[in-house]
Amino acid sequence: MEDYFAFWKTVYEAFWGHSVYHGWFYLALVLILVLEKNRMVRRVYGVFPLCVLVGLFNPLTYELMQVFAGSWQYYARLYSLLPIPCILAMSTVLLMEWAEERIRTPETGVVERRIPERGRKPLFRLVFVGLVCLQMVLGGRSVYQEDWMKPARNFKKIPDEVIGITEALHRDEGVTLAVPEELSSYIRQADASFYMPYGRYVNDLGRELSGPHPDPDTVLQEAGRAGCDYIVIRDSSENRERFAEQGRNPCLQAGRYLVYPVKDVERVRNTYNSLRQLIRTTLLDRDGNVRTGTQGYASVLYEYDAQGRPVRETFLDGAGKKTVLTYGYASILRTYTTFSHQVRTQVYLDGSDRPVDALGYAEIRFDYDAQKRVSGETYLDARGNPAGTYARCEITYDTEGNIAGKTFRDGEGNLTMTSMGYAAFVRQTDDEGRMISETYLDENGLFAGEVGRTGQEHEEVFRFLHPTGGVQMLPEGGSLIMRTSLPDSRFSAVHFQIYDALTGEHLLNFGEGYGEGEVSGEYVHSLPGGLYDLRFKGNTSRSDEWIQSYAYLEEGVTLRYHYRVEEMRDDLIRACEICLRSGD
Amino acid sequence: MFRYAVPGILLGVVPWILGMPWARILKVRNLTALALSAGYFMELAVFHWIAFFSALTFTSFRTVVTVYSVCLVLACVLSVLYLFRHPGPFLTSVKGKPMKGSEWVFLAAFLVLTGLQIVRTFTRDITYMSYDDAIYTAFGMDALNADRIGVTDAYTGVASTLNIQRSIQTSLVFPSYLSAVSGISVAGLEHTVQAAHMVLLSYATYVYAAGELFERRESRLVFLVLIALFYIYGYHSHYSLTFRLLGPNYQGKAVLAVSLTPLVLTMLSRKLREPFAWKTGLFFLLLSTGAVSLTLWGAGTMLVLMIFPVALSLAGRERDWKKLLYIPFGCTVPLLFMAMFLVYRFAV
């Protein structure tokens, strides 16, 4: 139940902010219910909003919304069902009319039941409405004073720089452009003939371009690989110097931005048809001439079916003829089910369009989970039999949708070693989906090795993991600490879960709510030896804020959990950590 | 020069022509107000069916423009014929007395506040970071560029498989239609022209609502003044209706919240007092199609807006069970598209 209240509180505060209107709204509903004489109007504008509020703060609605649109931002849209301005204005008018009916007329001294057309009533109305308006102005917040309400720059309401860039670079056949993040939302609004390697959610190239001093080599090579014709960076003397040192001059300046052509680097040229389908990718050298890549092709032809699904890739040499890659295939053929967008089979063909055991297999058949992610790959040879050292790969995902592990099995479904030296691996990724560590297991499911990486933002994590990176080993007496900290208003409970890292089986779950101040608790649990997926969170309103870690436990180890919540009042932040100790 | 008048004709004159017969049929007080408001949703409703099935069948957008223009002309001709055969007033159905001094004050205040809001849609940048417009506006422009609806990734510009959610949301490509016939850019139409139009549309809805809720003209004017002032000073978050009306108000979820919801509720508060009428049901059918066109949320919204008030109308001694028929009229189209979306999302 704490989950629900915390979530609803988040939604409520996000919707109403710090305004006085929510109090006025509830008062308005009461006034309508009491003062509105027409029964149907009373029901529609008085009772119906109450029904909406009951629906809003209802576990059933919460669960339904988690299925269709999990975030609280979508939940807050449910408030749109309430015609709040109508309700507020209507209740005020009803109150005004009710008050008017009770004003004594000076001539008779009798309370009039009917509202006369003359006399002091017009003055009363003007004063009443004037007071209400004053209260709205003083108690409210003018939208025109908000920071985001800026003067319009042009008719399209798009930054002038973007219009300048798109008008200058426009070509009918389309231009591919990479820009800093603050411009990425606008380019295709100004001119949709442009292509971009990313949109509103930028990738590594976009992040580099968004920096104050992007490295010329890095961005131009990345842009070249992405098929860009131009890049845009922020104008500064340092940026101009860095690019000039490499003999690169901007071809355009648009306001605070500089545009550089992507040339003198190895790059790809993408060609699109009138339906904007990518039909050809050609490798170019630094001089813009067609080159043959290390895999043995110079260009790739793409074909699509009537539904726009890519069905074939054919590799060509520098002369435009079909060529066999170093891997042994010349084409890739894909099939789908009748209406789906998931690839069902992928077949590798030789130069004569026959299936060929190019990579140790000729065909891959894909299985998908409920979230339409590839959950399994079955490998077959050219005769349709299980192929290679492993016949099947099973894939699992973490709570963020990143690949969490792969398991390789033979034709009988047993774990089998691959040529890479492992039969399974478990992967940890950061918030941006980049790998932190991978732990490898042999055909018996036992620890076989690990790799990891460090980075400034991950130091905190690595302090708590194995010193070489990867999974924490928890022999007798060892300990693992998982820690998180979040703004105070979103904390109300601790949750901890354990899964079998290989099978995904959910083994353990506990959660405990808490109030103000520092709390702690301890649990004891025994687990057999093996690799475990540990998940921990201190935020109860959103499932996507789990902290995830892996621990390899030796046989016969007892696990102790001790959690602690401390309140750091200066920063209004609560820190929460769980410590797992093995042994008695 | 004529091309600049085209949006005005399509967003002002055509809705009035399409909506006026309904205003007379439904016997509302403020005929032009309802005509302008409901007429726009009628326009969207016709566009929705043509655009959606064109998206499903990968039909050329130019064909959509031609077919829809023909349908629109036919609909306008039928409406004009109806108006000739059923003559009547155009502004209000009830003759009022001359206005008093205080009423002039309130009217002036309302016009000043509304005028200020309309002017500010031209002079202020209300797009606010344009994050959503990175999809919405680009989606609309892609319909013109690729000559197909829903088959381009709005972020990258490269063809993709059909985006069923956005294809159901056909109001996204209605500006593309306006752009195709007027030559004005989609971004300009959305961010400036439609922004102003949405303010007018919303206040037309509120003028209509005022006429249904209050008998006295002065009360109606006070109601409108308070609403107009609330919208300016009622900004409490990006989810507030102030942001919906005076921010990026051309987005489907904004139109749904600010204009369609009060329109449906007010119509229900009136028609549920009267015996069931199939013409009223047909009106809700068309409105519900317009709601789906605005946003997939519109489908869910219509279900709630229809079911709860109708159910509440039966909570009394005098029950007219025939009013339950308003539910299938108002909910069938939304349910149909919700089902289509769910099938496409989970099974395809």
XYZ file of N, CA, C and O in Angstrom, chain A residues 27-38 42 46 94-95 98:
68
model
N -13.323 22.853 -2.754
C -14.402 23.735 -2.299
C -15.431 23.932 -3.413
O -16.637 23.941 -3.170
N -14.929 24.067 -4.645
C -15.824 24.266 -5.793
C -16.743 23.067 -5.980
O -17.936 23.227 -6.276
N -16.207 21.877 -5.799
C -17.048 20.686 -5.943
C -18.171 20.702 -4.907
O -19.327 20.390 -5.224
N -17.833 21.068 -3.692
C -18.848 21.132 -2.631
C -19.913 22.158 -2.993
O -21.114 21.907 -2.856
N -19.479 23.317 -3.479
C -20.443 24.373 -3.832
C -21.383 23.903 -4.937
O -22.587 24.175 -4.898
N -20.836 23.224 -5.917
C -21.681 22.730 -7.010
C -22.691 21.715 -6.474
O -23.881 21.757 -6.818
N -22.232 20.829 -5.634
C -23.129 19.803 -5.103
C -24.245 20.417 -4.262
O -25.367 19.916 -4.219
N -23.925 21.526 -3.591
C -24.901 22.143 -2.688
C -25.796 23.153 -3.415
O -26.998 23.204 -3.179
N -25.179 23.944 -4.305
C -25.900 25.096 -4.852
C -26.526 24.857 -6.219
O -27.463 25.573 -6.589
N -26.013 23.927 -6.981
C -26.550 23.734 -8.336
C -27.937 23.108 -8.245
O -28.117 22.052 -7.644
N -28.889 23.768 -8.876
C -30.273 23.326 -8.738
C -30.608 22.198 -9.712
O -31.459 21.356 -9.433
N -29.965 22.198 -10.860
C -30.292 21.179 -11.849
C -29.586 19.878 -11.507
O -28.362 19.817 -11.373
N -25.604 18.935 -11.760
C -24.950 18.627 -10.487
C -24.190 17.302 -10.604
O -23.082 17.149 -10.096
N -20.468 17.804 -10.586
C -20.169 17.634 -9.171
C -19.809 16.205 -8.825
O -18.757 15.935 -8.235
N -22.237 30.260 -9.189
C -23.311 29.747 -8.342
C -23.296 30.439 -6.982
O -24.358 30.800 -6.446
N -22.111 30.625 -6.439
C -21.995 31.298 -5.142
C -22.460 32.751 -5.262
O -23.158 33.272 -4.380
N -26.217 32.729 -5.478
C -26.791 32.400 -4.170
C -26.712 33.600 -3.238
O -27.671 33.910 -2.516
